[in-house]
Amino acid sequence: MASHAIPTHASAASPSSEQTGLWSWLTTVDHKRIGILYLYTALFYLLVGGLEALLIRTQLAKPNLHVVSAETYNQLFTMHGTTMVFLVVMPLSAAFFNYLIPLQIGARDVAFPRLNAFSYWVYALGGLFITLPIFFGLAPNGGWFGYAPLSGPTYGGGFNMDFWVLGLQILGISSLAAAFNFITTIINLRAPGMTLMRMPMFTWMSFVVQFLIVLAFPVITAALFFLQFDRFFGTQFYEVSAGGDPLLWQHLFWVFGHPEVYILILPAFGLVSEVLPTHSRKPLFGYNVMAYSGIMIGFLGFGVWAHHMFAVGMGPVADSIFSVATMLIGIPTGVKIFNWIATMYGGSLRFPTSMKFAIGLIAMFTIGGISGVMHSSPPSDLQQTDTYFVVAHFHYVLYGGAIMGIFAGIYHYFPKITGRFMSEKIGSWHFWLNFIGLNLTFFPMHFSGMLGMPRRIYTYDAGQGWDLFNLMSTTGTYMLMIAGLVFAYNFFSSRQRGAAAGNDPWGAPTLEWSIPSPPPEYNFAQIPEVASRYPMWDLKAPDRTEGIAHSHADAATIADAHAVPVHEETERRSAKELGIPMPFPTIKPFMVALGILILFSGLIVLHAGHFALAMATMLGGAAFMVGSLYAWLTSPLE
Amino acid sequence: MLKLHLRRFAPAAALAVALLVLAACGGEYPNSTFSRHTELNEGAVFLWDRMMLLGTIVFVIVEVLLVYTIFKFRRREGGPGPRQIHGNAALEITWTAIPALILVFIAVPTVRTIFENQRKAPAEALQVEVIGHQWWWEFRYPQYGIVTANELYLPIGKTVNFSLQTRDVLHSFWVPQLGGKRDLIANKVNHIWFTPSASMEPTALNGACVEYCGASHANMRFRTFTVTPAEFERWAAHQKTVAMGSPAAIAAAAAADSAAKAAAKSPVVRAASVVPAVALAPHTDSSSAPEAWVFPAEKIAAYAWPQTPLPATKFDEALLASGDAATGRALLTNPANLGKAPCLTCHVIKGETNYASDDNAKGPNLTHVGSRHTFGAGLYRLDAKSLALWIKNAPAMKPGSQMPTFGAGEYNPAIKAAVPAAAGLDDKQIADIVAYLRSLK
Amino acid sequence: MATAAAAGAHEAHEHAHYTTTGLNHRKIAMWAFIGSECMLFGSLISTYLVYKGRSVVGPFPHEAWTSPTGQVFKPILNIPVTSASTFVLLMSSLFMVLALAAVENKGKPGYEGLLGSSKFWLAATAAAGATFLGFQAYEFTSFVHEGLTIKTNLFGSSFFTLTGFHGTHVAVGVLWLMTMLFIDMKRGLQPKDAINIDIMALYWHFVDVVWIIIFALVYLIK
Amino acid sequence: MSTDRVHADHVHEHPTWKQYKWVALWLFIITVAEVWAYYIPALVNSKAFVPSILLMMVVKFTIVVMFYMHLKYDHHLFRKLFTGPLTIAGITLVAFLFLFGKL
Ligand code: HEA
Ligand code: HEA
Ligand code: CUA
Ligand SMILES: [Cu+2]
């Protein structure tokens, strides 16, 4: 990671020496560099999660194979799910939150730069905490939703689920801290004139996502605390013999879990909503409706959790309520799909790789959405739940939706981040391999599922009518792996040798394209004053924004921010020359994160039976954390 | 650009083709959820069909619009610039209202079906208690006083009301051909009921545990035999007695008394109450003894025969032919052998002196194990060799199995060491036990 | 999470910078944090209520119970003591607003003497918080003596977890108050510092509000 | 950087000392009423007990939030930030009670 230097060709001013080297990455509080850290780390985990998937699929290529043992397989799918959800898609979204939100709203940084660094380090360390045990055969093995009592001390007594409970708790801290940060940033750091209804759609969707995080994560935090106390301190929350109710865990988990899936998809929706208008040369169709439907999805997302529990016997009334509520979500989501198509309709379309992926998302997510609606009907879902049909559903929305959207975002923003283009030719290969591989992998799962194949089985018998479909899925997975490697090659080689990109390589409408690529540390030398949703088109292609309301911020606000009309910034000067105060780099957020990690590790030691050592570790970790925190809070920001 | 065109439609085409294939040769898909064997699944399939139709329409509309747009509005050099439209209220309302309408057509029958399925089962229904264990199934017929494992018999044309419980973690009960699943949840009794339709052929169906339950979740399967009501009664009448033809039965025959006979015939015996089975009389007198009816092996289709490969555990197979049931029985039942063959501390065999009762037995009831076609939760065919290997080293055949390793010198994962030669069973002893178990028809 | 919120202090650089709404960064973050805490305590309270009456063995909150040895115990919750601690916590909220008013109006007429002193009110608030914690410590130890621990039954697990979480929040609040008091004594808080007290007060009142709910749902309703 | 914008949240008028004390008095009175109610067996056994305790709880809650946390006087944004989550938390809690057969 340290080798990632910002390419120097793009500007006259080379990054100052303090901006390179490991130490600078450990201490950075620049939202862009933190975004890059998120990006690299999450891509690394994508590879890890992909390798886990590859092993899973290899084991299932044929009936009664024995590539991995049952126990290993169970760890693999648990870690695959956990990795992809918490260590890949959420952090990839976070990479974009970090990099883009301040740029899109015309801010110089996030509201709390050091808290931002803290979020990243908690994620990075928490990711290691939950992943490394797999090398010792101790990885979590209770499934990504860790149903009690299998995840509790009585039936899951080993260390495996300890790492899961604690790891998720750590990752939750990271997500929550980031969410408070971005909520404040979006509310309070928008450039003059940028009303809520002028924010770029990606920022809008991110805004909704932050609220989902703020509301959903406390619930799993509570559920995990109960499990953690059961496992380490002998409480009885999920202890069957004491009358504990396994359904409590399920309800709490899914109150979190369902909003979580929208946490995964909405940022991708946002990215696609940036890509499509740009390459259609047309504003986003139905902007207001798009924003409101995002809010609707988020809101309704809190009222449908029990559709994951149609088989537990909740009774007809609850089944009906949750079923109908679930179906309702199809409506705002459909609105988004149709508005995207309408955005392209009548446009002047260009198909760089980012656009291909964006269109791919529309096509593929629809499939996953429709199978989702099929799940929402309990009598029918009882034949689908816990089969490969569900696996098909959620990979279409997650891989065909979230991952495709994120790839669209990576191709779109790569020039902004690095100052260079990614290769379109290789990108095209990547897209098509990915597109075919994805359908080859996941489409047959609809069949294996409806033909009776349960999920989470490490092996299956011959003659069940599943062989062909499984072989197809496995073949597709190898294709996806090749696609992934093609992408990796494209990514790294373009970073070194890609064609230089200017401020605004795509002719895009929003503020981030008005500044140099890569942006200077202070982002905007002068804060722009925004008069409409598409400031860059106002500047360069005013015909595209004619029908949209324009207005100017009041003079006082402009004066406050020293704002100037939107313009392209091409000069690159240092913050000092411009007199822009920048936050100091600091190691303290990293140290606080480390303290948290040590604190939690103490519990593992406790489980191992070394009481004194455990206490020492926990107290030491806590003291280290609190000390670093005080040091952080009492040192000036800039 | 034609290739793009084709690929967009490939999934739809594949779907259509595969559905045709499905309709044509259902036999190839033995666990298909599209069967119409029960009213429960009729409802599910009806909803599925409707959603499939509406879903396909939505899918086609979206993808056609998308593909059309992509082709129609490609950027052309010198072509006209885009028409700048930013929104349209009428359109927004349309594509909100139409999906809402579609959903009404799904929601209404959904809710109706939910309430239909979850009515109380008819009072005269056959009651079956399903009890989940890590990783096998216990089935009880309280109206008959039968406790059995891993093989479920259901009479055609009769409503069956299942009550579902678990002894440990969560499991889920599912026979894909008969209808939707229901979870087994600790501290809760769940219910599901359906009627195998009267027009159904007697047949063997696969079932599975579909809630992740630990190491051998994949190996927690079972067989369902749907049989005619007459066959069911014959099977049941036999199952509630002790095994015919076993050494125990022969030994006890002399002591049979009529009072016990009456007890055995009383139709409603709680499963638990049959544990001290010594009171039950064996039926040696062919006139009154129920015939030992089980689902005929030759009628079991290939898909219902397990094909799990056997492990590499060595066994002197020559011994199997000469296994002696009476010796085997002595090994199991003589308290002196409890250290070596503690089988009856975990298993119940009606008619023998048991150390466990049906309510606390850790393993499956073995009273009629010889009359089963499969064992180990549907994982293996019940033949002499598989059984012998199982007794020798069950965990090697089923990861995590709670049945310990008994073979002398075999590696026992529970104690992470080999079973000492003196403490374990040798191949000869195992062969005798196998012979005895197989005699438990 | 408390860490996350606390990390906000001194973090923002709003002093010199433009903000869209004119509102303080940390205050916005604090309200978002409080929103989040609603869900946390909502989950904890839900759990307590769901498990109410489902414990297999005693002691119980509102019912007398007989131990396996035949001893009869009375209901375990001690309403008089808890009423007193509730009162103390409520009054601490009053002290808190008075402390805020004292900082905001420092030097203005009507804010002289002890009753106009922010130090006094900060100290009073912290003392009330500490008293509440003392009551809680007393309650917990007496429960343990009566045979109720976090391991005893579902009631014990959910009760101690819920009230323990609340107590932890109070403890963090007391630390925060003492830090502010320390600063006040060292350099004297001025009206420009009021925002810091304001934010701390929001946290403190929220903790109080949670107790209002716990007191009613856990202690009073049988 | 005009200061009046930066401190916009402070131009809203705050409750006064006097109000604070009235509020405290009300809180005290309601708390006394709550505890009192707990000791009237006839009331405790009647259907009115739970609703009346809940009502008093809600009133106290509202008073503290409105006056002590000065949500009544502060920027509308804060009100949204608080009532939104509070509503969702409340609905979830009620849903739980329903799902677990407590309602
Ligand atoms: C990105 C993540 C994501 C997204 C966006 C969704 C979206 C949806 N999901 Fe999915 N879901 C998951 C991730 C996701 N899901 C995961 C991970 C699981 C499994 C968890 C586990 O068990 O491990 C799961 C499981 C799951 C279940 C439980 C299945 C089971 O276990 O039995 C259900 C049940 O209702 C469901 C429903 C839905 C619905 C109705 C939507 C809707 O939001 C979809 C809406 C979209 C559309 C409908 C398409 C576009 C709309 C139109 C073109 C308009 C016209 C359409 C109609 C009128 C139908 N999902
Ligand atoms: C975002 C989420 C996500 C994603 C992307 C994926 C991706 C994939 N998943 Fe998975 N999956 C889940 C979420 C996800 N999954 C979840 C939540 C579960 C449930 C777990 C549970 O039951 O508990 C699950 C379960 C699951 C199962 C069921 C296991 C079982 O029930 O027994 C299977 C089986 O085939 C599977 C397969 C795959 C495959 C083949 C991919 C492929 O798409 C993967 C392809 C990707 C690669 C091959 C990597 C490519 C590499 C790169 C791109 C590297 C780039 C690197 C740099 C530039 C440095 N997944
Ligand atoms: Cu039992 Cu899975
Ligand atoms: Cu869901």
mmCIF file of C-alpha atoms in Angstrom, chain A residues 128-322:
data_model
loop_
_atom_site.group_PDB
_atom_site.id
_atom_site.type_symbol
_atom_site.label_atom_id
_atom_site.label_comp_id
_atom_site.label_asym_id
_atom_site.label_seq_id
_atom_site.Cartn_x
_atom_site.Cartn_y
_atom_site.Cartn_z
ATOM 1 C CA LEU A 128 -7.517 -8.900 10.415
ATOM 2 C CA PHE A 129 -8.978 -10.006 13.720
ATOM 3 C CA ILE A 130 -11.829 -11.846 12.058
ATOM 4 C CA THR A 131 -9.886 -13.171 9.057
ATOM 5 C CA LEU A 132 -6.580 -14.439 10.414
ATOM 6 C CA PRO A 133 -8.063 -17.316 12.454
ATOM 7 C CA ILE A 134 -8.879 -19.134 9.221
ATOM 8 C CA PHE A 135 -5.217 -20.039 8.941
ATOM 9 C CA PHE A 136 -5.506 -21.937 12.207
ATOM 10 C CA GLY A 137 -8.796 -23.643 11.405
ATOM 11 C CA LEU A 138 -10.427 -21.418 13.990
ATOM 12 C CA ALA A 139 -12.445 -19.205 11.711
ATOM 13 C CA PRO A 140 -16.080 -18.535 12.552
ATOM 14 C CA ASN A 141 -18.302 -21.422 11.501
ATOM 15 C CA GLY A 142 -21.838 -20.461 12.447
ATOM 16 C CA GLY A 143 -23.004 -18.870 9.202
ATOM 17 C CA TRP A 144 -22.965 -15.174 8.475
ATOM 18 C CA PHE A 145 -26.085 -14.643 10.579
ATOM 19 C CA GLY A 146 -24.788 -16.715 13.473
ATOM 20 C CA TYR A 147 -28.071 -18.196 14.611
ATOM 21 C CA ALA A 148 -28.238 -19.008 18.299
ATOM 22 C CA PRO A 149 -27.950 -21.466 19.960
ATOM 23 C CA LEU A 150 -25.425 -22.858 17.468
ATOM 24 C CA SER A 151 -23.372 -19.693 17.942
ATOM 25 C CA GLY A 152 -23.661 -19.820 21.720
ATOM 26 C CA PRO A 153 -21.350 -21.434 24.242
ATOM 27 C CA THR A 154 -23.274 -24.700 24.566
ATOM 28 C CA TYR A 155 -23.200 -25.753 20.924
ATOM 29 C CA GLY A 156 -20.446 -23.549 19.592
ATOM 30 C CA GLY A 157 -17.930 -23.873 22.370
ATOM 31 C CA GLY A 158 -14.675 -23.435 20.436
ATOM 32 C CA PHE A 159 -12.949 -20.170 19.715
ATOM 33 C CA ASN A 160 -14.439 -19.938 16.247
ATOM 34 C CA MET A 161 -17.504 -17.889 16.999
ATOM 35 C CA ASP A 162 -15.602 -15.757 19.522
ATOM 36 C CA PHE A 163 -13.784 -14.187 16.634
ATOM 37 C CA TRP A 164 -17.042 -13.554 14.852
ATOM 38 C CA VAL A 165 -18.844 -11.977 17.796
ATOM 39 C CA LEU A 166 -15.942 -9.743 18.713
ATOM 40 C CA GLY A 167 -14.944 -9.022 15.128
ATOM 41 C CA LEU A 168 -18.392 -7.781 14.182
ATOM 42 C CA GLN A 169 -18.514 -5.703 17.332
ATOM 43 C CA ILE A 170 -15.246 -4.038 16.320
ATOM 44 C CA LEU A 171 -16.408 -3.471 12.752
ATOM 45 C CA GLY A 172 -19.617 -1.937 14.089
ATOM 46 C CA ILE A 173 -17.629 0.728 15.911
ATOM 47 C CA SER A 174 -15.985 1.642 12.638
ATOM 48 C CA SER A 175 -19.224 1.921 10.714
ATOM 49 C CA LEU A 176 -20.974 3.929 13.401
ATOM 50 C CA ALA A 177 -18.145 6.393 13.830
ATOM 51 C CA ALA A 178 -18.044 6.913 10.086
ATOM 52 C CA ALA A 179 -21.805 7.359 9.909
ATOM 53 C CA PHE A 180 -21.882 10.166 12.490
ATOM 54 C CA ASN A 181 -19.061 11.771 10.595
ATOM 55 C CA PHE A 182 -20.746 11.685 7.223
ATOM 56 C CA ILE A 183 -24.123 12.761 8.526
ATOM 57 C CA THR A 184 -22.490 15.846 9.974
ATOM 58 C CA THR A 185 -20.412 16.390 6.858
ATOM 59 C CA ILE A 186 -23.383 16.265 4.540
ATOM 60 C CA ILE A 187 -25.575 18.418 6.733
ATOM 61 C CA ASN A 188 -22.997 20.991 7.519
ATOM 62 C CA LEU A 189 -20.292 21.243 4.885
ATOM 63 C CA ARG A 190 -22.176 21.740 1.676
ATOM 64 C CA ALA A 191 -20.922 24.631 -0.432
ATOM 65 C CA PRO A 192 -23.083 27.743 -0.554
ATOM 66 C CA GLY A 193 -26.085 27.209 -2.754
ATOM 67 C CA MET A 194 -26.000 23.435 -2.514
ATOM 68 C CA THR A 195 -29.366 22.703 -1.017
ATOM 69 C CA LEU A 196 -30.280 19.147 -0.164
ATOM 70 C CA MET A 197 -32.158 18.847 -3.417
ATOM 71 C CA ARG A 198 -29.075 19.878 -5.345
ATOM 72 C CA MET A 199 -26.777 17.274 -3.921
ATOM 73 C CA PRO A 200 -25.378 14.750 -6.361
ATOM 74 C CA MET A 201 -27.367 11.529 -6.228
ATOM 75 C CA PHE A 202 -24.432 9.547 -4.853
ATOM 76 C CA THR A 203 -24.244 11.886 -1.887
ATOM 77 C CA TRP A 204 -27.976 11.555 -1.443
ATOM 78 C CA MET A 205 -27.892 7.785 -1.346
ATOM 79 C CA SER A 206 -24.902 7.890 0.979
ATOM 80 C CA PHE A 207 -26.812 10.218 3.241
ATOM 81 C CA VAL A 208 -29.650 7.705 3.478
ATOM 82 C CA VAL A 209 -27.155 4.910 4.094
ATOM 83 C CA GLN A 210 -25.595 6.750 7.037
ATOM 84 C CA PHE A 211 -28.966 6.873 8.710
ATOM 85 C CA LEU A 212 -29.501 3.203 8.040
ATOM 86 C CA ILE A 213 -26.172 2.509 9.715
ATOM 87 C CA VAL A 214 -26.936 4.742 12.661
ATOM 88 C CA LEU A 215 -30.231 2.969 13.227
ATOM 89 C CA ALA A 216 -29.384 -0.610 12.302
ATOM 90 C CA PHE A 217 -25.986 -1.122 13.896
ATOM 91 C CA PRO A 218 -27.031 -0.443 17.480
ATOM 92 C CA VAL A 219 -29.457 -3.320 17.178
ATOM 93 C CA ILE A 220 -26.838 -5.848 16.183
ATOM 94 C CA THR A 221 -24.548 -4.307 18.764
ATOM 95 C CA ALA A 222 -27.101 -5.201 21.425
ATOM 96 C CA ALA A 223 -27.647 -8.669 19.992
ATOM 97 C CA LEU A 224 -23.900 -9.266 19.851
ATOM 98 C CA PHE A 225 -23.446 -8.035 23.403
ATOM 99 C CA PHE A 226 -25.949 -10.625 24.564
ATOM 100 C CA LEU A 227 -24.135 -13.339 22.667
ATOM 101 C CA GLN A 228 -20.789 -12.058 23.864
ATOM 102 C CA PHE A 229 -21.986 -12.065 27.477
ATOM 103 C CA ASP A 230 -23.363 -15.582 27.005
ATOM 104 C CA ARG A 231 -20.074 -16.762 25.617
ATOM 105 C CA PHE A 232 -17.735 -15.023 28.028
ATOM 106 C CA PHE A 233 -19.656 -14.207 31.189
ATOM 107 C CA GLY A 234 -22.208 -16.970 31.495
ATOM 108 C CA THR A 235 -25.394 -14.998 30.915
ATOM 109 C CA GLN A 236 -28.413 -16.888 29.634
ATOM 110 C CA PHE A 237 -29.821 -14.792 26.811
ATOM 111 C CA TYR A 238 -29.782 -17.553 24.234
ATOM 112 C CA GLU A 239 -29.340 -20.468 26.600
ATOM 113 C CA VAL A 240 -32.078 -22.913 25.715
ATOM 114 C CA SER A 241 -32.119 -24.732 29.045
ATOM 115 C CA ALA A 242 -32.752 -21.452 30.853
ATOM 116 C CA GLY A 243 -35.737 -20.632 28.665
ATOM 117 C CA GLY A 244 -33.798 -18.420 26.269
ATOM 118 C CA ASP A 245 -35.475 -17.875 22.950
ATOM 119 C CA PRO A 246 -33.474 -18.443 19.759
ATOM 120 C CA LEU A 247 -36.000 -16.280 17.946
ATOM 121 C CA LEU A 248 -34.850 -13.255 19.902
ATOM 122 C CA TRP A 249 -31.490 -13.500 18.207
ATOM 123 C CA GLN A 250 -33.124 -13.944 14.832
ATOM 124 C CA HIS A 251 -35.366 -10.933 15.226
ATOM 125 C CA LEU A 252 -32.582 -8.709 16.490
ATOM 126 C CA PHE A 253 -30.223 -9.902 13.801
ATOM 127 C CA TRP A 254 -32.645 -9.274 10.983
ATOM 128 C CA VAL A 255 -33.803 -5.917 12.323
ATOM 129 C CA PHE A 256 -30.224 -5.097 11.566
ATOM 130 C CA GLY A 257 -29.773 -7.524 8.674
ATOM 131 C CA HIS A 258 -32.415 -6.295 6.348
ATOM 132 C CA PRO A 259 -31.495 -2.600 6.502
ATOM 133 C CA GLU A 260 -27.958 -3.875 6.077
ATOM 134 C CA VAL A 261 -28.734 -5.158 2.591
ATOM 135 C CA TYR A 262 -29.866 -1.681 1.629
ATOM 136 C CA ILE A 263 -26.720 -0.326 3.211
ATOM 137 C CA LEU A 264 -24.949 -2.540 0.696
ATOM 138 C CA ILE A 265 -26.938 -1.592 -2.375
ATOM 139 C CA LEU A 266 -27.796 2.103 -2.049
ATOM 140 C CA PRO A 267 -24.242 3.411 -2.536
ATOM 141 C CA ALA A 268 -24.046 1.359 -5.718
ATOM 142 C CA PHE A 269 -27.344 2.867 -6.820
ATOM 143 C CA GLY A 270 -25.814 6.258 -6.142
ATOM 144 C CA LEU A 271 -22.726 5.545 -8.203
ATOM 145 C CA VAL A 272 -24.807 4.353 -11.113
ATOM 146 C CA SER A 273 -26.872 7.517 -10.862
ATOM 147 C CA GLU A 274 -23.659 9.481 -11.437
ATOM 148 C CA VAL A 275 -22.446 7.372 -14.327
ATOM 149 C CA LEU A 276 -25.635 7.172 -16.363
ATOM 150 C CA PRO A 277 -26.375 10.910 -16.784
ATOM 151 C CA THR A 278 -22.743 11.637 -17.577
ATOM 152 C CA HIS A 279 -22.518 9.180 -20.407
ATOM 153 C CA SER A 280 -26.028 9.924 -21.640
ATOM 154 C CA ARG A 281 -25.373 13.658 -21.674
ATOM 155 C CA LYS A 282 -28.676 14.133 -19.984
ATOM 156 C CA PRO A 283 -29.571 15.031 -16.432
ATOM 157 C CA LEU A 284 -30.829 12.309 -14.161
ATOM 158 C CA PHE A 285 -34.468 11.691 -14.941
ATOM 159 C CA GLY A 286 -36.803 12.424 -12.051
ATOM 160 C CA TYR A 287 -34.150 13.615 -9.618
ATOM 161 C CA ASN A 288 -36.625 14.345 -6.826
ATOM 162 C CA VAL A 289 -38.327 11.015 -7.206
ATOM 163 C CA MET A 290 -34.942 9.318 -7.169
ATOM 164 C CA ALA A 291 -34.037 10.985 -3.901
ATOM 165 C CA TYR A 292 -37.387 10.259 -2.288
ATOM 166 C CA SER A 293 -37.439 6.657 -3.448
ATOM 167 C CA GLY A 294 -34.055 6.190 -1.781
ATOM 168 C CA ILE A 295 -35.517 7.522 1.439
ATOM 169 C CA MET A 296 -38.574 5.297 1.025
ATOM 170 C CA ILE A 297 -36.421 2.222 0.495
ATOM 171 C CA GLY A 298 -34.472 3.060 3.617
ATOM 172 C CA PHE A 299 -37.582 3.677 5.676
ATOM 173 C CA LEU A 300 -39.508 0.636 4.494
ATOM 174 C CA GLY A 301 -36.346 -1.383 4.995
ATOM 175 C CA PHE A 302 -36.942 -1.181 8.741
ATOM 176 C CA GLY A 303 -40.341 -2.793 8.549
ATOM 177 C CA VAL A 304 -39.685 -6.026 6.709
ATOM 178 C CA TRP A 305 -37.018 -7.901 8.622
ATOM 179 C CA ALA A 306 -39.077 -10.950 9.457
ATOM 180 C CA HIS A 307 -39.282 -12.002 5.807
ATOM 181 C CA HIS A 308 -36.112 -13.902 6.623
ATOM 182 C CA MET A 309 -38.091 -15.888 9.152
ATOM 183 C CA PHE A 310 -41.144 -17.142 7.324
ATOM 184 C CA ALA A 311 -40.256 -20.715 8.286
ATOM 185 C CA VAL A 312 -40.077 -20.140 12.025
ATOM 186 C CA GLY A 313 -43.820 -20.179 12.591
ATOM 187 C CA MET A 314 -44.668 -16.586 13.487
ATOM 188 C CA GLY A 315 -48.347 -17.093 12.809
ATOM 189 C CA PRO A 316 -50.485 -15.930 9.891
ATOM 190 C CA VAL A 317 -50.922 -12.315 10.972
ATOM 191 C CA ALA A 318 -47.222 -11.550 11.293
ATOM 192 C CA ASP A 319 -46.458 -13.510 8.127
ATOM 193 C CA SER A 320 -48.992 -11.454 6.196
ATOM 194 C CA ILE A 321 -47.841 -8.096 7.504
ATOM 195 C CA PHE A 322 -44.197 -8.721 6.778
#
